[in-house]
Coordinates of C-alpha atoms and ligand atoms in Angstrom, one line a residue:
Chain A
M1 CA 98.5 62.2 106.3
S2 CA 100.4 60.3 108.9
D3 CA 103.6 59.1 107.0
P4 CA 105.7 60.4 104.8
P5 CA 104.9 60.9 101.4
S6 CA 106.0 58.2 98.4
A7 CA 105.7 59.8 95.4
P8 CA 105.2 57.2 92.8
R9 CA 108.7 56.6 91.3
P10 CA 109.0 56.8 87.6
E11 CA 109.8 53.9 86.1
S12 CA 112.0 55.8 83.1
A13 CA 114.1 59.7 84.2
P14 CA 111.6 62.6 83.6
T15 CA 112.9 64.2 80.1
M16 CA 112.2 68.4 80.6
S17 CA 110.2 68.8 77.2
R18 CA 110.8 72.6 75.7
D19 CA 107.2 73.3 76.4
E20 CA 108.0 72.7 80.3
V21 CA 110.6 74.8 79.9
S22 CA 109.2 77.9 77.8
R23 CA 106.6 77.4 81.1
L24 CA 108.8 77.7 83.4
A25 CA 110.5 80.7 82.2
Q26 CA 107.4 82.4 81.6
L27 CA 106.5 81.5 85.4
A28 CA 109.6 82.6 86.9
R29 CA 109.6 85.8 85.0
I30 CA 112.5 84.8 82.8
D31 CA 112.2 86.0 79.0
L32 CA 113.3 83.6 76.6
S33 CA 114.0 83.7 72.5
G34 CA 112.9 80.9 70.7
A35 CA 116.4 80.4 69.7
E36 CA 117.9 80.6 73.4
L37 CA 114.8 78.1 74.1
D38 CA 116.1 75.9 71.8
H39 CA 119.9 76.3 73.6
L40 CA 118.6 75.5 77.0
A41 CA 116.1 72.9 76.6
P42 CA 118.2 69.9 76.5
Q43 CA 120.8 71.1 78.9
L44 CA 118.1 71.4 81.1
A45 CA 117.2 67.9 80.6
V46 CA 120.1 66.6 80.8
I47 CA 120.3 68.5 84.1
V48 CA 117.2 66.7 85.4
D49 CA 117.7 63.5 83.5
S50 CA 121.2 62.9 86.1
V51 CA 119.7 63.8 89.3
A52 CA 116.7 61.7 88.6
A53 CA 119.5 58.8 88.3
V54 CA 119.2 58.6 92.0
S55 CA 115.7 57.3 91.6
S56 CA 116.9 53.9 90.1
V57 CA 119.6 53.6 92.8
A58 CA 117.0 54.1 95.2
A59 CA 115.4 51.0 96.6
D60 CA 111.4 50.5 97.6
D61 CA 112.4 50.5 101.1
I62 CA 113.6 53.9 100.6
P63 CA 111.7 56.8 101.4
P64 CA 111.8 59.8 99.3
S65 CA 113.7 62.2 101.4
S66 CA 113.6 66.1 101.3
H67 CA 116.1 67.0 103.6
A68 CA 119.8 66.0 104.2
L69 CA 119.9 65.7 108.0
P70 CA 117.3 62.6 109.9
L71 CA 116.1 65.8 112.4
Q72 CA 112.7 66.7 112.8
N73 CA 110.8 69.5 115.5
V74 CA 113.7 72.1 115.7
F75 CA 111.8 74.8 117.8
R76 CA 112.5 77.9 118.6
A77 CA 111.6 79.8 121.5
D78 CA 108.8 82.6 121.1
E79 CA 111.5 85.7 122.2
T80 CA 111.5 88.2 120.3
R81 CA 115.3 89.8 119.2
P82 CA 116.0 93.3 117.5
S83 CA 116.0 93.7 114.1
L84 CA 117.5 95.8 111.5
T85 CA 117.0 99.7 111.2
P86 CA 115.2 101.1 108.5
D87 CA 117.9 102.3 107.4
E88 CA 119.8 99.0 107.3
V89 CA 116.8 97.4 105.5
L90 CA 116.5 99.7 102.9
A91 CA 120.0 100.0 101.9
G92 CA 119.9 97.0 99.1
A93 CA 116.2 98.5 98.3
P94 CA 116.7 100.0 94.1
A95 CA 114.3 102.3 95.3
S96 CA 112.7 103.8 98.7
E97 CA 109.9 106.2 99.6
Q98 CA 108.3 106.9 102.9
Q99 CA 110.3 104.3 104.4
R100 CA 109.4 101.7 102.7
F101 CA 110.5 99.6 99.8
S102 CA 109.2 101.3 96.1
V103 CA 108.5 98.6 93.6
P104 CA 107.1 99.0 89.9
R105 CA 103.2 99.0 89.5
I106 CA 101.6 95.4 89.9
L107 CA 100.2 94.6 87.1
G108 CA 97.4 91.7 88.1
E109 CA 96.6 91.2 91.2
E110 CA 97.7 90.0 94.6
P111 CA 98.6 85.7 94.8
Chain B
M1 CA 72.6 98.9 90.7
T2 CA 72.2 102.5 89.4
T3 CA 75.5 101.9 87.3
P4 CA 74.5 99.8 85.0
S5 CA 77.1 100.8 82.2
H6 CA 80.2 100.5 84.1
R7 CA 81.3 96.9 83.0
T8 CA 82.8 95.7 86.3
V9 CA 79.4 96.2 87.6
P10 CA 77.4 92.9 86.5
D11 CA 73.5 92.8 86.4
V12 CA 72.2 90.9 89.6
V13 CA 68.8 89.2 89.8
A14 CA 66.9 89.8 93.1
Y15 CA 68.6 87.3 96.0
D16 CA 65.2 85.7 96.9
E17 CA 64.6 85.0 92.9
A18 CA 68.4 83.6 93.0
V19 CA 68.2 81.5 95.5
A20 CA 64.5 80.2 94.3
R21 CA 66.3 79.1 91.6
Y22 CA 70.1 77.9 92.7
D23 CA 71.5 76.2 95.2
P24 CA 74.6 78.1 96.3
V25 CA 77.7 76.0 97.8
M26 CA 80.5 78.1 99.8
G27 CA 83.8 77.2 101.1
L28 CA 85.5 79.6 103.1
E29 CA 89.0 80.3 104.2
V30 CA 90.0 82.3 107.3
H31 CA 93.5 83.6 107.8
V32 CA 94.3 84.1 111.6
E33 CA 97.1 85.9 112.9
L34 CA 98.8 84.4 115.8
N35 CA 99.0 86.1 118.7
T36 CA 102.9 85.1 119.4
A37 CA 105.4 87.9 120.6
S38 CA 107.8 86.7 117.3
K39 CA 107.6 85.8 114.0
M40 CA 107.4 82.2 112.3
F41 CA 110.3 81.5 111.8
C42 CA 112.9 84.4 113.1
G43 CA 112.9 86.4 116.2
C44 CA 111.4 90.4 115.0
A45 CA 108.4 91.1 117.3
A46 CA 105.0 89.9 115.5
V47 CA 102.9 93.7 116.3
F48 CA 100.8 95.6 114.9
G49 CA 101.0 99.0 113.9
A50 CA 105.3 99.7 114.0
E51 CA 106.8 102.6 111.6
P52 CA 107.3 100.4 108.3
N53 CA 110.2 98.0 107.8
T54 CA 111.3 98.5 111.7
L55 CA 110.7 94.7 112.6
T56 CA 112.4 92.6 109.9
C57 CA 116.1 91.1 109.6
P58 CA 117.2 88.7 106.9
V59 CA 115.5 85.4 107.8
C60 CA 112.5 87.4 107.0
L61 CA 113.3 89.1 104.3
G62 CA 114.3 86.0 102.6
L63 CA 118.4 87.5 102.2
P64 CA 120.8 84.4 101.2
G65 CA 122.2 82.6 104.3
A66 CA 119.4 83.0 106.0
L67 CA 118.1 80.0 108.2
P68 CA 114.9 80.3 109.0
V69 CA 113.5 78.3 112.4
V70 CA 110.4 77.5 113.7
N71 CA 108.4 79.6 116.7
G72 CA 107.2 76.5 118.1
K73 CA 104.9 78.6 119.9
A74 CA 102.8 78.9 117.1
V75 CA 103.0 74.7 115.8
E76 CA 101.5 74.8 119.8
S77 CA 99.0 77.5 118.7
A78 CA 98.2 75.6 115.5
I79 CA 97.8 72.3 117.1
R80 CA 95.2 73.4 119.8
I81 CA 93.2 75.5 117.0
G82 CA 93.3 72.1 114.8
L83 CA 92.4 70.1 117.9
A84 CA 89.9 73.2 119.0
L85 CA 88.2 71.9 115.5
N86 CA 87.7 68.4 116.0
C87 CA 90.8 67.8 113.4
E88 CA 93.5 65.5 112.9
I89 CA 97.1 66.3 114.1
A90 CA 99.4 65.2 111.5
D91 CA 102.2 62.4 112.8
W92 CA 104.4 64.0 110.6
C93 CA 104.5 66.9 108.4
R94 CA 106.4 69.3 106.3
F95 CA 107.0 73.2 105.0
A96 CA 106.8 73.9 101.7
R97 CA 107.6 76.8 99.3
K98 CA 104.9 78.3 97.4
N99 CA 106.5 80.4 94.5
Y100 CA 105.1 83.3 93.2
F101 CA 106.3 86.5 91.5
Y102 CA 104.2 89.5 93.6
P103 CA 106.8 91.9 95.6
D104 CA 104.7 91.1 99.1
M105 CA 107.1 88.9 99.4
P106 CA 110.6 89.9 99.5
K107 CA 111.9 86.3 99.2
N108 CA 109.6 85.4 95.9
F109 CA 108.0 82.4 97.6
Q110 CA 105.7 82.3 101.0
T111 CA 106.9 79.3 103.6
S112 CA 103.5 77.2 103.7
Q113 CA 102.0 73.7 103.8
Y114 CA 100.6 71.9 100.7
D115 CA 99.6 68.9 101.1
E116 CA 100.4 68.1 104.3
P117 CA 98.7 70.1 106.4
I118 CA 99.5 69.9 110.6
A119 CA 95.1 69.9 110.9
F120 CA 92.9 68.2 109.1
E121 CA 89.3 66.7 108.6
G122 CA 87.6 68.0 111.7
Y123 CA 84.0 69.8 112.1
T124 CA 82.7 72.4 114.1
D125 CA 79.3 73.1 115.3
V126 CA 77.5 76.4 114.4
D127 CA 74.8 78.3 116.0
V128 CA 72.5 80.0 113.6
D129 CA 69.6 81.4 114.6
G130 CA 69.4 78.9 117.3
E131 CA 69.7 76.2 115.0
T132 CA 73.1 74.2 115.0
V133 CA 74.8 73.8 111.6
R134 CA 77.7 71.3 110.9
V135 CA 80.6 72.9 109.4
E136 CA 83.1 70.1 108.1
I137 CA 87.2 71.4 108.3
E138 CA 89.2 70.3 105.1
R139 CA 92.5 71.2 107.3
A140 CA 94.1 74.0 109.4
H141 CA 97.5 74.4 107.6
M142 CA 100.4 76.8 109.0
E143 CA 102.0 79.3 107.0
E144 CA 103.5 83.0 107.4
D145 CA 101.8 86.4 106.6
T146 CA 103.2 88.7 103.7
G147 CA 103.4 92.6 103.7
K148 CA 101.3 94.9 103.1
S149 CA 101.9 97.1 99.6
L150 CA 100.9 100.5 99.5
H151 CA 99.7 101.7 95.6
V152 CA 100.6 105.0 95.0
G153 CA 99.3 107.2 92.4
G154 CA 96.1 105.7 91.8
A155 CA 92.9 107.7 92.6
T156 CA 92.4 105.8 96.0
G157 CA 94.8 103.6 96.6
R158 CA 94.1 100.9 95.1
I159 CA 95.7 98.6 92.2
H160 CA 93.8 100.6 89.4
G161 CA 96.1 103.5 87.6
A162 CA 98.7 103.3 90.2
S163 CA 102.2 104.4 89.3
H164 CA 104.2 102.6 91.7
S165 CA 103.9 100.5 94.8
L166 CA 105.5 100.6 98.4
V167 CA 106.0 98.0 100.5
D168 CA 106.5 97.1 104.3
Y169 CA 107.6 94.0 105.3
N170 CA 107.0 94.1 109.0
R171 CA 104.1 92.0 108.6
A172 CA 105.7 88.9 105.9
G173 CA 106.4 86.4 108.6
I174 CA 103.7 87.0 111.2
P175 CA 102.4 83.4 112.1
L176 CA 99.2 82.9 110.0
I177 CA 96.8 79.4 110.5
E178 CA 94.7 79.4 107.3
I179 CA 91.3 77.0 108.4
V180 CA 89.4 75.6 105.2
T181 CA 86.4 74.5 105.0
K182 CA 84.6 71.4 103.0
P183 CA 82.0 72.8 101.0
I184 CA 79.1 73.8 102.5
E185 CA 76.1 72.8 101.4
G186 CA 72.3 72.4 101.7
T187 CA 71.7 76.0 103.4
G188 CA 69.4 77.3 100.6
V189 CA 68.9 81.0 101.3
R190 CA 70.4 81.0 104.9
A191 CA 73.8 80.6 102.7
P192 CA 75.2 84.2 103.8
A193 CA 73.6 84.1 107.6
V194 CA 75.8 80.9 107.9
A195 CA 78.5 82.1 107.0
K196 CA 78.1 85.1 109.0
A197 CA 77.9 82.8 112.0
Y198 CA 80.9 80.7 111.0
V199 CA 83.1 83.5 110.7
A200 CA 81.1 85.0 113.9
H201 CA 81.9 81.0 115.9
L202 CA 85.4 80.9 114.6
R203 CA 86.2 84.2 116.1
E204 CA 84.7 83.2 119.4
L205 CA 86.8 80.0 119.6
L206 CA 90.2 81.9 118.8
R207 CA 89.6 84.4 121.1
G208 CA 89.0 81.6 124.0
L209 CA 91.8 80.0 122.8
G210 CA 93.8 82.6 122.9
V211 CA 96.1 82.0 120.3
S212 CA 95.0 85.3 118.4
D213 CA 93.7 89.0 118.8
V214 CA 90.9 88.0 115.8
R215 CA 90.8 91.6 114.9
M216 CA 89.0 91.7 111.4
D217 CA 89.3 95.8 111.2
Q218 CA 92.9 94.9 112.0
G219 CA 93.7 92.4 109.6
S220 CA 94.6 89.3 112.2
L221 CA 91.5 87.5 111.5
R222 CA 90.7 87.8 107.6
C223 CA 88.3 86.0 105.4
D224 CA 87.6 84.8 101.6
V225 CA 85.0 83.5 100.5
N226 CA 84.2 80.8 97.4
L227 CA 80.9 80.4 96.5
S228 CA 79.4 78.7 93.7
L229 CA 75.6 78.1 92.5
R230 CA 74.0 74.6 90.7
A231 CA 70.6 73.9 89.3
S232 CA 69.8 71.9 92.2
A233 CA 71.0 70.2 95.6
D234 CA 71.6 67.2 93.1
A235 CA 73.3 68.4 90.5
K236 CA 77.1 68.7 90.4
L237 CA 78.9 71.7 92.2
G238 CA 79.4 74.9 89.6
T239 CA 82.0 77.3 88.7
R240 CA 83.1 79.1 92.1
S241 CA 84.7 82.4 92.2
E242 CA 87.0 83.4 95.0
T243 CA 86.1 86.9 96.8
K244 CA 88.8 88.0 98.8
N245 CA 89.1 91.6 101.3
V246 CA 85.6 90.6 103.2
N247 CA 87.3 91.9 106.2
S248 CA 84.0 91.7 108.4
L249 CA 81.4 90.1 109.7
R250 CA 79.0 92.3 108.0
S251 CA 80.3 91.7 104.8
V252 CA 81.0 88.2 104.7
E253 CA 77.1 88.3 104.7
R254 CA 77.1 91.1 102.2
A255 CA 79.7 89.0 99.8
I256 CA 77.5 86.2 99.6
R257 CA 74.5 87.6 98.9
Y258 CA 75.9 89.5 96.7
E259 CA 78.1 87.0 94.4
V260 CA 74.9 85.4 94.3
S261 CA 72.8 87.2 92.9
R262 CA 75.4 88.2 90.1
Q263 CA 76.5 84.4 89.2
A264 CA 72.4 83.9 89.2
A265 CA 72.1 86.7 86.8
R266 CA 75.1 85.2 84.8
L267 CA 73.3 81.9 84.8
D268 CA 69.9 83.6 83.7
A269 CA 71.5 84.5 80.8
G270 CA 73.0 81.6 79.8
E271 CA 76.6 82.4 80.4
R272 CA 79.2 80.5 82.6
V273 CA 80.5 81.9 86.0
V274 CA 83.9 82.5 85.2
Q275 CA 86.7 80.8 87.6
E276 CA 88.5 84.0 89.0
T277 CA 89.7 85.8 92.0
R278 CA 87.5 88.9 93.3
H279 CA 87.9 91.6 95.1
W280 CA 84.5 92.9 97.8
H281 CA 84.1 96.7 98.2
E282 CA 82.7 97.6 101.4
D283 CA 81.9 101.1 99.9
T284 CA 79.5 100.2 97.2
G285 CA 78.8 96.3 98.1
V286 CA 79.8 95.0 94.7
T287 CA 82.8 92.2 94.0
T288 CA 84.8 93.2 91.1
S289 CA 86.4 90.7 88.7
G290 CA 89.7 90.1 90.0
R291 CA 93.1 88.1 88.3
V292 CA 91.7 84.9 86.4
K293 CA 92.8 81.5 87.4
S294 CA 95.3 80.6 85.2
D295 CA 98.9 80.0 85.3
A296 CA 99.6 82.3 87.9
E297 CA 98.0 79.2 90.1
D298 CA 101.1 77.1 89.0
Y299 CA 103.4 77.5 92.9
R300 CA 105.6 74.6 91.7
Y301 CA 105.4 74.4 95.9
F302 CA 108.0 71.9 97.1
P303 CA 109.1 70.7 100.4
E304 CA 111.0 73.7 102.4
P305 CA 114.4 72.7 102.6
D306 CA 115.6 75.0 104.9
L307 CA 112.7 73.4 107.9
V308 CA 112.8 70.4 109.2
P309 CA 110.0 68.2 109.5
I310 CA 107.1 68.7 112.1
A311 CA 106.5 65.2 114.2
P312 CA 104.0 66.7 117.2
D313 CA 104.3 64.0 120.0
R314 CA 101.2 62.3 120.9
K315 CA 101.8 62.9 124.3
W316 CA 102.1 66.8 124.1
V317 CA 99.2 66.8 121.6
D318 CA 96.5 64.7 124.6
R319 CA 98.5 67.3 126.9
L320 CA 97.0 70.0 124.7
R321 CA 94.0 68.4 124.2
S322 CA 93.4 67.6 127.8
A323 CA 93.4 71.7 128.6
L324 CA 91.8 73.1 125.6
P325 CA 89.2 75.8 127.1
E326 CA 85.5 75.0 127.7
P327 CA 84.1 74.9 123.8
P328 CA 81.9 78.2 123.4
A329 CA 78.4 76.5 122.7
M330 CA 79.2 74.1 126.3
R331 CA 79.9 77.6 127.6
R332 CA 77.1 79.5 126.6
G333 CA 74.4 77.2 127.9
R334 CA 76.4 77.2 131.1
L335 CA 76.1 81.0 131.6
Q336 CA 72.8 81.0 130.0
T337 CA 71.6 79.0 133.0
D338 CA 73.8 80.6 135.6
W339 CA 72.4 83.7 134.7
G340 CA 68.8 82.9 134.5
F341 CA 68.9 84.7 130.7
S342 CA 65.8 83.7 128.3
D343 CA 67.0 82.8 125.0
L344 CA 66.0 86.5 123.8
E345 CA 68.2 87.8 126.4
M346 CA 71.0 85.8 125.6
R347 CA 71.2 85.9 122.3
D348 CA 71.3 89.9 122.6
V349 CA 74.6 89.6 125.1
L350 CA 76.1 87.5 122.6
G351 CA 74.8 90.2 119.8
A352 CA 76.9 92.8 121.6
G353 CA 80.1 91.1 122.3
A354 CA 78.7 91.3 126.3
Q355 CA 79.3 87.5 126.8
S356 CA 82.8 88.0 128.7
L357 CA 82.2 91.4 130.0
I358 CA 79.3 90.3 132.0
E359 CA 80.8 86.6 133.4
E360 CA 83.8 89.4 135.0
T361 CA 81.1 92.0 135.8
V362 CA 79.3 89.2 138.1
A363 CA 82.3 87.6 139.2
A364 CA 83.2 91.3 140.6
G365 CA 80.0 91.3 142.4
A366 CA 77.2 92.5 140.4
S367 CA 74.0 90.8 140.1
P368 CA 73.7 89.1 136.4
A369 CA 70.5 91.3 135.6
S370 CA 72.8 94.3 136.3
A371 CA 75.2 93.9 134.3
R372 CA 73.1 93.2 131.3
K373 CA 71.6 96.1 132.1
W374 CA 74.7 98.5 132.3
W375 CA 76.1 96.5 129.4
L376 CA 72.8 96.3 126.9
S377 CA 71.8 99.5 127.5
E378 CA 73.7 102.7 128.7
L379 CA 77.5 101.1 127.9
A380 CA 76.7 99.6 124.4
R381 CA 74.2 103.3 123.7
R382 CA 78.1 105.0 124.3
A383 CA 80.2 102.4 122.3
N384 CA 78.1 103.5 119.5
D385 CA 77.9 106.8 119.5
A386 CA 81.6 106.4 119.7
G387 CA 82.2 104.2 117.1
M388 CA 83.7 101.1 119.7
T389 CA 83.0 98.1 120.6
L390 CA 82.0 97.4 124.3
A391 CA 85.5 96.0 124.7
E392 CA 87.1 98.9 123.7
L393 CA 85.4 101.2 126.2
P394 CA 87.7 102.7 128.5
I395 CA 86.1 101.0 131.6
T396 CA 86.3 97.8 133.3
P397 CA 84.1 95.0 134.7
A398 CA 85.4 95.3 138.1
Q399 CA 84.1 99.3 137.4
V400 CA 80.1 98.5 135.9
A401 CA 80.0 96.0 139.4
A402 CA 81.5 99.1 141.6
V403 CA 78.7 101.7 140.1
Q404 CA 75.9 99.1 140.8
G405 CA 77.7 98.1 144.3
L406 CA 77.0 101.9 144.9
V407 CA 73.4 102.0 143.2
D408 CA 72.7 98.9 146.1
A409 CA 74.0 100.5 148.4
G410 CA 71.6 103.9 148.1
R411 CA 74.4 106.1 147.4
V412 CA 73.4 106.5 143.9
N413 CA 70.4 106.2 142.0
D414 CA 70.2 105.1 138.8
K415 CA 70.2 108.5 137.2
L416 CA 73.5 109.5 139.2
A417 CA 75.2 106.2 138.3
R418 CA 75.0 107.2 134.7
Q419 CA 77.0 110.3 135.5
V420 CA 79.5 107.7 137.3
L421 CA 80.0 105.7 134.0
D422 CA 80.7 109.1 132.3
G423 CA 83.0 110.2 134.6
V424 CA 84.5 107.0 134.8
L425 CA 84.4 106.9 131.0
A426 CA 86.2 110.1 130.7
G427 CA 89.1 108.6 132.9
E428 CA 88.0 111.0 136.5
G429 CA 89.2 107.2 138.2
E430 CA 87.3 104.7 140.1
P431 CA 83.7 105.1 140.4
G432 CA 84.1 105.8 144.1
D433 CA 86.1 108.9 143.1
V434 CA 83.5 110.5 140.3
V435 CA 80.9 110.5 143.2
T436 CA 82.9 112.3 145.0
T437 CA 84.7 114.8 142.8
R438 CA 81.4 115.4 141.0
G439 CA 79.3 115.1 144.0
L440 CA 77.0 112.7 143.1
E441 CA 76.1 111.0 146.1
V442 CA 72.2 111.2 146.8
V443 CA 70.9 112.8 149.7
S444 CA 70.2 110.4 152.6
D445 CA 69.7 112.5 155.7
D446 CA 66.1 112.8 155.9
S447 CA 66.2 116.9 156.9
S448 CA 67.0 118.3 154.2
L449 CA 65.0 116.1 151.9
S450 CA 61.9 116.9 154.6
V451 CA 62.2 120.5 154.4
A452 CA 62.5 119.9 150.4
V453 CA 59.3 117.5 150.8
D454 CA 57.2 120.4 152.6
R455 CA 58.4 123.3 150.1
A456 CA 56.7 121.1 147.4
I457 CA 54.0 120.7 149.4
E458 CA 53.1 124.0 149.6
A459 CA 53.9 125.3 146.2
N460 CA 51.6 122.2 145.1
P461 CA 48.1 122.8 147.8
D462 CA 46.0 121.2 145.0
V463 CA 48.1 118.5 144.4
A464 CA 48.6 117.6 148.4
A465 CA 44.8 118.3 148.8
K466 CA 44.3 115.2 146.6
I467 CA 46.8 112.7 148.4
R468 CA 45.1 113.7 151.0
A469 CA 41.7 112.4 149.9
G470 CA 43.8 109.4 148.8
K471 CA 44.5 109.2 145.1
V472 CA 48.2 108.4 146.1
A473 CA 49.2 108.2 142.5
A474 CA 49.1 112.1 142.7
A475 CA 52.2 111.4 144.7
G476 CA 54.4 111.3 141.4
A477 CA 54.2 115.1 140.8
L478 CA 55.7 116.0 144.1
I479 CA 58.3 113.2 143.9
G480 CA 59.1 115.0 140.2
A481 CA 58.9 118.4 142.0
V482 CA 61.4 117.3 144.9
M483 CA 63.9 115.3 142.9
K484 CA 64.4 118.5 140.3
E485 CA 64.7 120.5 143.7
M486 CA 67.4 117.9 144.6
R487 CA 69.0 117.4 140.9
G488 CA 68.6 114.6 141.1
Q489 CA 70.6 113.4 144.2
A490 CA 67.7 112.2 146.1
D491 CA 66.9 108.9 146.3
A492 CA 62.9 108.8 145.2
G493 CA 61.8 105.7 147.2
R494 CA 62.7 107.4 150.2
V495 CA 60.8 111.0 149.2
R496 CA 57.7 109.3 148.2
E497 CA 57.5 107.7 151.4
L498 CA 58.0 111.2 153.6
V499 CA 55.7 112.6 150.5
L500 CA 52.9 110.0 151.8
E501 CA 54.3 109.9 155.5
K502 CA 53.4 113.8 155.8
L503 CA 50.2 113.9 153.7
S504 CA 48.6 110.5 155.6
Ligands
ZN601 ZN1 113.0 88.5 110.8

């Protein structure tokens, strides 16, 4: 817990399968047809493999990084600032009611 | 259960039978809203009960281009909570995005911590009916609270049958600490009592730290209960259910009792317990099936790119550690000794949530015994009648001490003092003012008392004769008559002296 976690580096670059893309689409609530999966899965695989190429360049002594800048402990003082007005907030809502965002009936349960 | 035909109401077996056959294992997840002035990642005010959507901004709404910045005070509170729970504090940790699609978060993810919690591997010792039970803490991590949904069109504001939902994002982004226990084993029949005591203990500890309002009724302290049964203490863990919405101490106890009884019925029938989220219903005292754990559990956590890592400086952590308040158990022990209360008296004090109130009343000059008497009898009854906690009564410890001061000075007797409390609670001012405006002062003027005593003797010649003959116990009837005539505004002890003087 005390050191930046070092995930094992894959020996070979990962490739995304059609099943994985299908599952991701499901999780992201994107309805993809079989034809679309056939079309998109290989493209996503190319993108992910390209990014994974970084792994082959990084030596073992380079820790994985999640941020572009070597910054840490950037804190804000606990002070309040004015919020937006409800009109401004709700201006972008598809629908509103009782000064609240109106959303379709929620299927399933809270996370 | 009286409605066995409804399929969401499962058969249950009696609790005692269930724990005789199965060994319960619990895991408790407590969410604590911090009482910072502003939200976790933006400057919106973090307050309860504002008009809907008046406390939001591009950051907490997750609008494109908004950049969150961590509230340093919230990190400090998280570290203090971790230290108070004897946790290790991470040298380095990050926030992570928990991705899901549910409109209680406008940004489609919740900023949380995943495999790098700020605090981990701790424990806390809980007093359960006089016995100490150690609860191991797995982790305490930082995250942000979600918005509040209102379900419209359903019969009771629940999701079931609703036509649409209305969301208020004021709460979204309020700093939240999630405290997760390791599996709590070996509690047997006492599992519900241990869980309740743990949550009560945590509430006291957090209140002592001053990091949260810890109001379960307002949602600033919330509990999810994981429970599983196994055939015996050395069998492997059974399948667990996770019960949400357990939002009072009594519910913690009841929900666990219910889940033990329900799961035992399943296992007795040779069925399996389904791993699922369940919802606790305070009104009916049952849990109902929510969502079966499935792919919705795949939150695809990844490090939050907009927030830089946190590496708490060791000196800072040491400083926070050395400034921690006295742990609740030590404080309890110290106060009990100082006050000279018996274990039973102290348990009543704690049960009534009166420890701090008595401490402050004593600090304001009252004796411990008198402070306990007022808070646990008169005021407890009034709080109960008003459906409030003692702390919510509109009277301060200093005012209670002042009432006792009036009694000690002989200005009012106990009966009048109760009327003074009524006046203070009714907003009539300080105790001294109430005595004046209501004319409650006891009559200490001997001449008017003397007249009243003479009248009582004259009206009750046979009683007077008995007292003259040496039956001092009969004096009570005359004292009562005088007190009645003085409408209670006399010092009964002085009246007694006068009666005996005149009849000796
Ligand atoms: Zn905001």
